[in-house]
Amino acid sequence: MAGWMFVRNLKNGMDLTEIWHGKMAPNTDRKQTSFPHLKYPIYRDNDPKTAYQWLKGKHQLDGAEGLWRIHDSLYDLTDLISSHPGGSQWITITKGTDITEAFETHHLLGVAETLLPKYFVKNVDTPRNSPFTFKEDGFYKTLKSKIQKKYQELPKDLRRKSDLATDFLLFSLLVSSLASSYMWKADYVLGGIATVVTGYILSALTTAAHNYFHRADNWRMYLFNFSGMSYEDWRISHALSHHLHTNTVNDLELSMLEPFLQYMPAKDKPIWAQMASFYYPIIFAFATIGMFVIELFTAIINMDGKKLSWANAIQFFLPLWMWCFGGLSLSYTLLLWFTITVINSIFFMCFGLTAGHHSHHNFFDGDIPRDEYYDWGIHQLDTVSERVDETDNHFKSLTQVGKRAAGTPRCSTTPMDISNTRGTADALPAFEVVIGLLLFFNDIAIN
């Protein structure tokens, strides 16, 4: 996706250094479509679109003055970094940004609110660049207070079930990846079947592991890197961007898919983008490989503060494991690993992009919102649809992005869509509200 933009920028006289380091002149006056009183993310349309570039834009728009902003107050959380129950990364990566949504939705039991005043620095006058509110008598805060008691009644073995399932998937991946290598030497048909099975297992492990980077730091979150993607980047693009600013222009997961998959409605959407149903399998197949290459390269050149870490080595563990113990040459091992990664990408993207947020029944930027400012919880219901398949199976839900949340069709009396040119597939709308929405967002604080 980024390569197409490189060609265009090179024709405009920019060199590779300028392109990679995001020195294209940002448009600071542009406004959002659905919320025209709010500023458009500065670097949203600059390639390559990365998690750290998203943070860089927030540094310039959030009015946090190098600290941490929550509502209309600034806090210095430096002393909390080493002792934060959820892990230090959540604090360090959000320095200099508005963390209101993250703070309100990641702390369920009220402990964080009592500790926050000790880190207070000052109040700020500049309004937040966000349409979401968290009023005490609003929908989200009211539901949150009622959920606290229900949360304590959850079965104690739920986490244990997830842990065992994830560990089983890790073991299965290690075995099946070697089996694929040996079967290719014995029979092409068996080798092909084993490769598809291994790709699916990797997808299941990736999806299961994604639940763990939502939580406090833990060793299972690193399993996400087996896919070639980065749990660290996904904590930003997925947990902090997609889940907190769902289907708005601040949703990095949507902008990373552009220009090829354009979920947001627009009157001038090109005809080829409306025909995405014909070519989306190609995007699905190479999405994770693309993210792997961009993440690794931007870390090597230290773009926007992105750095290499030991966790990057995990991305190479699977091909190394297969080469050392699979009995194939290095070239055939790399080819097999690439094929497994492509299959994983197809399954992972297919489950992820049909999980409920991308139905054309949902709100996207470009639609008419309920109001200029409205409750964050209501927005979540406006941006999610129910999966129509069976989700009572714990293992299936864990590995196929199921039973995470459900919402209702929009009940606003204003028209929602300014254009029918979405050009994307959809899921059926939900007809019931489930408390699981809130439980999902509050699951990661200190557990």
Coordinates of C-alpha atoms in Angstrom, one line a residue:
M1 CA 0.0 0.0 0.0
A2 CA 2.8 2.3 0.9
G3 CA 4.7 1.7 -2.3
W4 CA 2.1 3.3 -4.5
M5 CA 2.4 6.5 -2.5
F6 CA 6.2 6.4 -2.7
V7 CA 6.0 6.4 -6.5
R8 CA 3.6 9.4 -6.5
N9 CA 5.7 11.3 -4.0
L10 CA 9.0 10.6 -5.9
K11 CA 7.3 12.1 -9.0
N12 CA 6.5 15.2 -6.9
G13 CA 10.2 15.7 -6.2
M14 CA 10.5 14.2 -2.7
D15 CA 13.4 11.9 -1.9
L16 CA 13.1 8.6 0.0
T17 CA 14.4 10.1 3.3
E18 CA 11.7 12.8 3.3
I19 CA 9.0 10.2 2.5
W20 CA 10.0 7.7 5.1
H21 CA 10.4 10.3 7.8
G22 CA 7.0 11.8 7.1
K23 CA 8.2 15.3 6.2
M24 CA 5.4 15.9 3.8
A25 CA 3.8 19.2 4.8
P26 CA 0.8 18.4 7.1
N27 CA -2.5 20.1 6.6
T28 CA -3.3 21.6 10.1
D29 CA -6.4 23.4 9.0
R30 CA -8.4 20.4 7.7
K31 CA -11.5 19.4 9.6
Q32 CA -13.2 16.1 10.1
T33 CA -16.3 15.2 8.0
S34 CA -18.7 14.0 10.6
F35 CA -17.3 16.3 13.3
P36 CA -16.4 19.5 11.4
H37 CA -15.6 21.3 14.7
L38 CA -12.6 18.9 15.2
K39 CA -9.2 18.8 13.5
Y40 CA -8.4 16.1 11.0
P41 CA -5.4 13.9 12.1
I42 CA -2.3 15.6 10.7
Y43 CA -0.5 12.6 9.3
R44 CA -3.5 10.4 8.5
D45 CA -3.0 10.5 4.7
N46 CA 0.8 10.2 4.8
D47 CA 2.5 6.9 4.0
P48 CA 3.7 4.7 5.5
K49 CA 0.8 4.8 8.0
T50 CA 2.3 3.5 11.3
A51 CA 1.4 3.4 15.0
Y52 CA 4.1 5.8 15.9
Q53 CA 3.2 8.2 13.2
W54 CA -0.4 8.2 14.7
L55 CA 1.1 9.0 18.1
K56 CA 3.2 11.8 16.5
G57 CA 0.0 13.4 15.1
K58 CA -1.7 13.2 18.5
H59 CA 1.3 14.9 20.1
Q60 CA 0.6 17.9 18.0
L61 CA -3.2 18.0 18.3
D62 CA -4.1 16.8 21.8
G63 CA -2.9 19.8 23.8
A64 CA -1.1 17.6 26.3
E65 CA 2.0 19.7 26.5
G66 CA 4.3 16.8 26.8
L67 CA 2.4 15.3 29.7
W68 CA -0.7 13.1 29.9
R69 CA -4.1 14.7 29.3
I70 CA -7.3 13.3 30.9
H71 CA -10.4 15.3 30.1
D72 CA -9.3 19.0 30.7
S73 CA -6.4 18.3 33.1
L74 CA -2.8 17.5 32.7
Y75 CA -1.0 14.9 34.7
D76 CA 2.7 13.9 35.1
L77 CA 2.7 10.1 35.2
T78 CA 6.4 9.8 35.1
D79 CA 6.6 8.3 38.6
L80 CA 3.9 5.8 37.7
I81 CA 5.8 4.3 34.8
S82 CA 7.7 1.6 36.8
S83 CA 4.8 0.7 39.1
H84 CA 1.8 0.8 36.7
P85 CA -0.1 -2.4 37.3
G86 CA -0.8 -2.8 33.6
G87 CA 2.8 -2.4 32.6
S88 CA 5.1 0.5 31.8
Q89 CA 4.4 0.5 28.0
W90 CA 0.9 1.8 28.3
I91 CA 2.3 4.9 30.1
T92 CA 5.4 5.5 28.1
I93 CA 3.9 5.3 24.6
T94 CA 1.0 7.7 25.5
K95 CA 3.1 10.5 26.9
G96 CA 2.2 13.8 25.3
T97 CA -1.3 12.7 24.2
D98 CA -4.9 12.8 25.4
I99 CA -5.6 9.5 27.1
T100 CA -9.1 10.2 28.3
E101 CA -10.7 7.4 26.4
A102 CA -8.0 4.9 27.4
F103 CA -8.2 5.9 31.1
E104 CA -12.0 5.8 31.3
T105 CA -12.3 2.4 29.6
H106 CA -9.3 0.5 30.9
H107 CA -10.0 0.9 34.6
L108 CA -13.1 -0.8 36.0
L109 CA -12.9 -0.8 39.8
G110 CA -12.4 2.9 40.5
V111 CA -8.9 2.5 42.0
A112 CA -7.2 4.6 39.3
E113 CA -9.6 7.5 39.8
T114 CA -8.6 7.7 43.5
L115 CA -4.8 7.7 42.7
L116 CA -4.9 10.2 39.8
P117 CA -5.1 13.5 41.8
K118 CA -1.5 12.9 43.2
Y119 CA -0.2 13.3 39.6
F120 CA -2.2 16.4 38.8
V121 CA -0.2 19.3 37.2
K122 CA -2.8 21.8 35.9
N123 CA -6.0 22.4 34.1
V124 CA -6.1 23.3 30.4
D125 CA -8.4 25.6 28.5
T126 CA -8.1 24.1 25.0
P127 CA -11.0 21.8 24.1
R128 CA -10.3 18.1 23.5
N129 CA -10.0 17.1 19.9
S130 CA -12.5 14.3 20.4
P131 CA -16.3 14.1 20.1
F132 CA -16.7 11.7 23.0
T133 CA -18.0 12.5 26.5
F134 CA -17.9 10.6 29.8
K135 CA -20.5 12.3 31.9
E136 CA -21.2 10.8 35.3
D137 CA -24.9 10.5 34.4
G138 CA -24.2 9.4 30.8
F139 CA -24.8 6.0 29.3
Y140 CA -21.2 4.6 29.6
K141 CA -20.4 5.7 33.2
T142 CA -23.9 4.6 34.4
L143 CA -23.4 1.2 32.8
K144 CA -19.9 1.0 34.1
S145 CA -21.0 1.5 37.7
K146 CA -23.6 -1.2 37.3
I147 CA -21.1 -3.6 35.7
Q148 CA -18.7 -3.4 38.6
K149 CA -20.8 -5.9 40.7
K150 CA -21.5 -8.1 37.7
Y151 CA -17.8 -8.3 36.9
Q152 CA -17.0 -9.8 40.2
E153 CA -19.5 -12.6 39.5
L154 CA -17.7 -13.8 36.3
P155 CA -16.6 -17.5 36.5
K156 CA -13.1 -17.7 37.8
D157 CA -12.0 -20.2 35.3
L158 CA -12.6 -18.1 32.2
R159 CA -9.0 -16.9 32.0
R160 CA -7.7 -20.3 32.7
K161 CA -9.7 -21.6 29.7
S162 CA -8.1 -19.0 27.5
D163 CA -4.6 -19.7 28.8
L164 CA -4.9 -23.4 28.1
A165 CA -6.4 -22.9 24.7
T166 CA -3.6 -20.4 23.8
D167 CA -0.9 -22.7 25.1
F168 CA -2.4 -25.6 23.1
L169 CA -2.3 -23.5 19.9
L170 CA 1.3 -22.7 20.5
F171 CA 2.2 -26.3 20.9
S172 CA 0.1 -27.2 17.8
L173 CA 1.8 -24.6 15.7
L174 CA 5.3 -25.9 16.6
V175 CA 4.2 -29.4 15.7
S176 CA 2.3 -28.6 12.6
S177 CA 5.0 -26.4 11.1
L178 CA 7.5 -29.2 11.3
A179 CA 4.9 -31.7 10.0
S180 CA 4.4 -29.4 7.0
S181 CA 8.1 -29.5 6.3
Y182 CA 8.3 -33.3 6.4
M183 CA 5.1 -33.9 4.5
W184 CA 6.3 -31.7 1.6
K185 CA 9.2 -34.1 1.2
A186 CA 6.8 -37.1 1.2
D187 CA 3.8 -36.0 -0.7
Y188 CA 2.8 -32.7 -2.3
V189 CA -0.9 -33.2 -1.5
L190 CA -0.3 -33.9 2.1
G191 CA 2.2 -31.1 2.3
G192 CA -0.3 -28.7 0.9
I193 CA -3.0 -29.8 3.3
A194 CA -0.6 -29.5 6.2
T195 CA 0.5 -26.1 5.1
V196 CA -3.1 -24.8 5.1
V197 CA -3.7 -26.3 8.5
T198 CA -0.6 -24.7 9.9
G199 CA -1.6 -21.3 8.4
Y200 CA -5.0 -21.6 10.1
I201 CA -3.4 -22.6 13.4
L202 CA -1.1 -19.6 13.2
S203 CA -4.2 -17.4 12.6
A204 CA -5.9 -18.9 15.6
L205 CA -2.9 -18.3 17.8
T206 CA -2.5 -14.8 16.5
T207 CA -6.1 -13.9 17.3
A208 CA -5.9 -15.6 20.7
A209 CA -2.6 -13.8 21.5
H210 CA -4.2 -10.5 20.6
N211 CA -6.4 -10.8 23.7
Y212 CA -3.3 -10.8 25.8
F213 CA -1.8 -7.5 24.5
H214 CA -5.1 -5.9 25.5
R215 CA -4.2 -6.9 29.1
A216 CA -1.4 -6.0 31.5
D217 CA 2.0 -7.2 30.4
N218 CA 2.3 -11.0 30.2
W219 CA 4.3 -13.5 28.3
R220 CA 1.5 -14.7 26.0
M221 CA 1.2 -11.3 24.3
Y222 CA 4.5 -11.9 22.7
L223 CA 3.0 -14.9 20.8
F224 CA 1.3 -12.3 18.6
N225 CA 4.7 -11.7 17.0
F226 CA 4.8 -15.2 15.6
S227 CA 2.5 -13.8 12.8
G228 CA 5.2 -11.3 11.7
M229 CA 3.2 -8.4 13.1
S230 CA 4.2 -6.5 16.3
Y231 CA 2.2 -6.7 19.5
E232 CA 3.7 -3.3 20.5
D233 CA 2.4 -1.6 17.3
W234 CA -0.9 -3.3 17.7
R235 CA -1.3 -2.0 21.2
I236 CA -1.3 1.4 19.6
S237 CA -3.2 0.8 16.3
H238 CA -5.7 -1.6 17.7
A239 CA -6.2 -1.1 21.4
L240 CA -5.6 2.7 21.6
S241 CA -6.8 3.7 18.2
H242 CA -9.3 1.3 16.7
H243 CA -11.1 0.3 19.9
L244 CA -11.2 3.8 21.4
H245 CA -11.9 5.8 18.2
T246 CA -13.8 3.2 16.3
N247 CA -14.7 4.1 12.7
T248 CA -13.6 7.7 13.0
V249 CA -10.7 9.4 11.2
N250 CA -8.6 8.6 14.3
D251 CA -9.1 4.8 13.7
L252 CA -5.7 3.9 12.4
E253 CA -6.8 0.4 11.3
L254 CA -9.1 1.9 8.7
S255 CA -6.5 4.4 7.4
M256 CA -3.9 1.6 7.1
L257 CA -6.2 -0.2 4.7
E258 CA -6.6 2.8 2.4
P259 CA -6.6 3.5 -0.5
F260 CA -7.4 -0.1 -1.4
L261 CA -10.2 -0.8 1.1
Q262 CA -12.2 2.4 1.8
Y263 CA -14.8 1.8 4.4
M264 CA -15.7 5.4 5.0
P265 CA -18.6 6.8 2.8
A266 CA -17.7 9.5 0.3
K267 CA -19.5 11.0 -2.7
D268 CA -16.3 11.0 -4.7
K269 CA -15.2 7.5 -3.9
P270 CA -13.6 6.1 -7.1
I271 CA -15.3 3.3 -8.9
W272 CA -12.4 0.9 -8.4
A273 CA -12.7 1.3 -4.6
Q274 CA -16.3 0.4 -4.8
M275 CA -15.3 -2.8 -6.5
A276 CA -13.3 -4.0 -3.5
S277 CA -15.3 -7.2 -3.3
F278 CA -13.4 -8.4 -6.4
Y279 CA -9.9 -7.8 -5.1
Y280 CA -10.0 -7.8 -1.3
P281 CA -8.6 -11.4 -1.1
I282 CA -5.3 -10.1 -2.5
I283 CA -5.2 -7.4 0.2
F284 CA -6.1 -10.0 2.9
A285 CA -3.4 -12.4 1.7
F286 CA -0.5 -9.9 1.9
A287 CA -1.6 -7.6 4.7
T288 CA 0.4 -9.2 7.5
I289 CA 3.5 -9.5 5.3
G290 CA 3.2 -5.8 4.5
M291 CA 2.8 -4.8 8.1
F292 CA 5.9 -7.0 9.0
V293 CA 8.1 -5.3 6.3
I294 CA 6.9 -1.7 7.2
E295 CA 7.2 -2.3 11.0
L296 CA 10.7 -3.8 10.7
F297 CA 12.0 -1.1 8.3
T298 CA 10.6 1.8 10.3
A299 CA 12.2 0.4 13.4
I300 CA 15.6 0.0 11.7
I301 CA 15.6 3.7 10.5
N302 CA 14.1 4.8 13.8
M303 CA 11.1 6.5 12.1
D304 CA 9.0 8.6 14.5
G305 CA 10.7 7.1 17.5
K306 CA 10.1 3.5 16.5
K307 CA 13.0 1.3 17.7
L308 CA 14.0 -2.3 17.3
S309 CA 13.6 -4.5 20.4
W310 CA 14.2 -8.1 21.3
A311 CA 10.6 -8.8 20.6
N312 CA 11.4 -8.3 16.9
A313 CA 13.4 -11.5 17.1
I314 CA 10.2 -13.5 17.8
Q315 CA 9.0 -12.7 14.3
F316 CA 11.8 -14.8 12.9
F317 CA 11.4 -17.7 15.4
L318 CA 9.0 -19.8 13.3
P319 CA 11.1 -19.9 10.1
L320 CA 14.2 -20.6 12.2
W321 CA 12.4 -23.4 14.0
M322 CA 11.3 -24.9 10.7
W323 CA 14.8 -24.6 9.2
C324 CA 16.6 -26.2 12.1
F325 CA 14.2 -29.1 12.7
G326 CA 12.0 -29.4 9.5
G327 CA 14.5 -31.1 7.2
L328 CA 14.1 -28.6 4.3
S329 CA 16.8 -26.3 2.8
L330 CA 16.8 -22.7 3.8
S331 CA 15.2 -21.5 0.5
Y332 CA 12.4 -24.0 0.7
T333 CA 11.9 -23.3 4.4
L334 CA 11.5 -19.6 3.7
L335 CA 9.1 -20.3 0.8
L336 CA 7.0 -22.6 3.1
W337 CA 7.0 -20.0 5.9
F338 CA 5.9 -17.3 3.5
T339 CA 3.1 -19.5 2.3
I340 CA 2.0 -20.2 5.9
T341 CA 2.1 -16.5 6.6
V342 CA -0.1 -15.7 3.6
I343 CA -2.6 -18.3 4.7
N344 CA -2.5 -16.9 8.2
S345 CA -3.1 -13.5 6.8
I346 CA -6.2 -14.5 4.8
F347 CA -7.8 -16.1 7.9
F348 CA -6.8 -13.4 10.3
M349 CA -8.0 -10.5 8.1
C350 CA -11.2 -12.4 7.1
F351 CA -12.2 -12.9 10.8
G352 CA -11.0 -9.5 11.9
L353 CA -12.8 -7.5 9.2
T354 CA -16.0 -9.3 9.7
A355 CA -16.0 -9.2 13.5
G356 CA -18.6 -6.5 13.7
H357 CA -17.2 -3.0 13.3
H358 CA -17.1 -2.9 9.5
S359 CA -20.7 -3.5 8.6
H360 CA -22.2 -0.7 6.4
H361 CA -25.0 -0.5 8.9
N362 CA -22.5 1.0 11.4
F363 CA -21.5 4.6 11.8
F364 CA -18.4 5.7 9.9
D365 CA -16.8 9.1 9.5
G366 CA -18.8 10.7 6.7
D367 CA -22.1 9.7 8.3
I368 CA -24.2 12.1 10.3
P369 CA -23.5 11.6 14.0
R370 CA -26.0 11.9 16.8
D371 CA -24.6 15.1 18.0
E372 CA -21.4 17.2 17.9
Y373 CA -20.4 15.6 21.2
Y374 CA -22.0 12.5 22.6
D375 CA -21.4 9.6 25.0
W376 CA -18.5 7.3 24.1
G377 CA -20.6 4.2 25.0
I378 CA -23.3 5.2 22.6
H379 CA -20.8 5.6 19.9
Q380 CA -19.5 2.1 20.5
L381 CA -23.0 0.7 20.0
D382 CA -23.3 2.7 16.8
T383 CA -20.1 1.2 15.5
V384 CA -20.6 -2.5 16.1
S385 CA -22.9 -5.3 14.7
E386 CA -23.5 -8.8 16.0
R387 CA -21.8 -11.8 14.4
V388 CA -24.5 -14.1 13.1
D389 CA -22.6 -17.3 13.7
E390 CA -22.6 -19.3 16.9
T391 CA -20.3 -17.7 19.5
D392 CA -21.1 -19.7 22.7
N393 CA -18.1 -21.9 22.1
H394 CA -15.2 -20.4 24.1
F395 CA -12.5 -21.7 21.8
K396 CA -14.2 -20.5 18.7
S397 CA -14.7 -17.0 20.2
L398 CA -11.1 -16.9 21.3
T399 CA -9.7 -17.7 17.9
Q400 CA -12.2 -16.1 15.6
V401 CA -12.7 -12.7 17.2
G402 CA -16.2 -13.7 18.3
K403 CA -18.5 -12.7 21.1
R404 CA -16.5 -9.6 22.0
A405 CA -19.3 -7.1 21.7
A406 CA -22.7 -6.5 20.2
G407 CA -24.8 -3.4 19.6
T408 CA -28.1 -2.2 18.3
P409 CA -29.0 -0.6 15.0
R410 CA -28.7 3.2 15.2
C411 CA -31.9 4.7 16.5
S412 CA -31.1 8.3 15.6
T413 CA -33.8 10.1 13.7
T414 CA -31.3 11.8 11.5
P415 CA -30.1 10.2 8.3
M416 CA -26.9 8.4 8.9
D417 CA -25.5 7.9 5.4
I418 CA -24.4 10.7 3.0
S419 CA -23.5 8.2 0.3
N420 CA -24.1 4.6 -0.5
T421 CA -20.7 4.2 -2.0
R422 CA -19.0 2.2 0.8
G423 CA -17.8 -0.5 -1.5
T424 CA -17.3 -3.1 1.3
A425 CA -18.9 -6.3 2.5
D426 CA -21.2 -6.1 5.5
A427 CA -22.5 -8.2 8.4
L428 CA -26.0 -8.3 9.7
P429 CA -27.0 -5.7 12.3
A430 CA -27.5 -6.6 15.9
F431 CA -30.9 -6.5 17.6
E432 CA -29.8 -6.7 21.2
V433 CA -27.3 -5.0 23.6
V434 CA -25.0 -7.2 25.5
I435 CA -23.0 -6.3 28.6
G436 CA -20.0 -8.0 27.1
L437 CA -19.1 -4.8 25.3
L438 CA -18.2 -3.1 28.6
L439 CA -16.5 -6.2 30.0
F440 CA -14.2 -6.4 27.0
F441 CA -12.9 -2.8 27.4
N442 CA -12.4 -3.1 31.1
D443 CA -10.7 -6.5 31.0
I444 CA -7.1 -5.3 30.7
A445 CA -6.5 -3.0 33.6
I446 CA -4.6 -5.0 36.2
N447 CA -5.6 -8.6 35.5

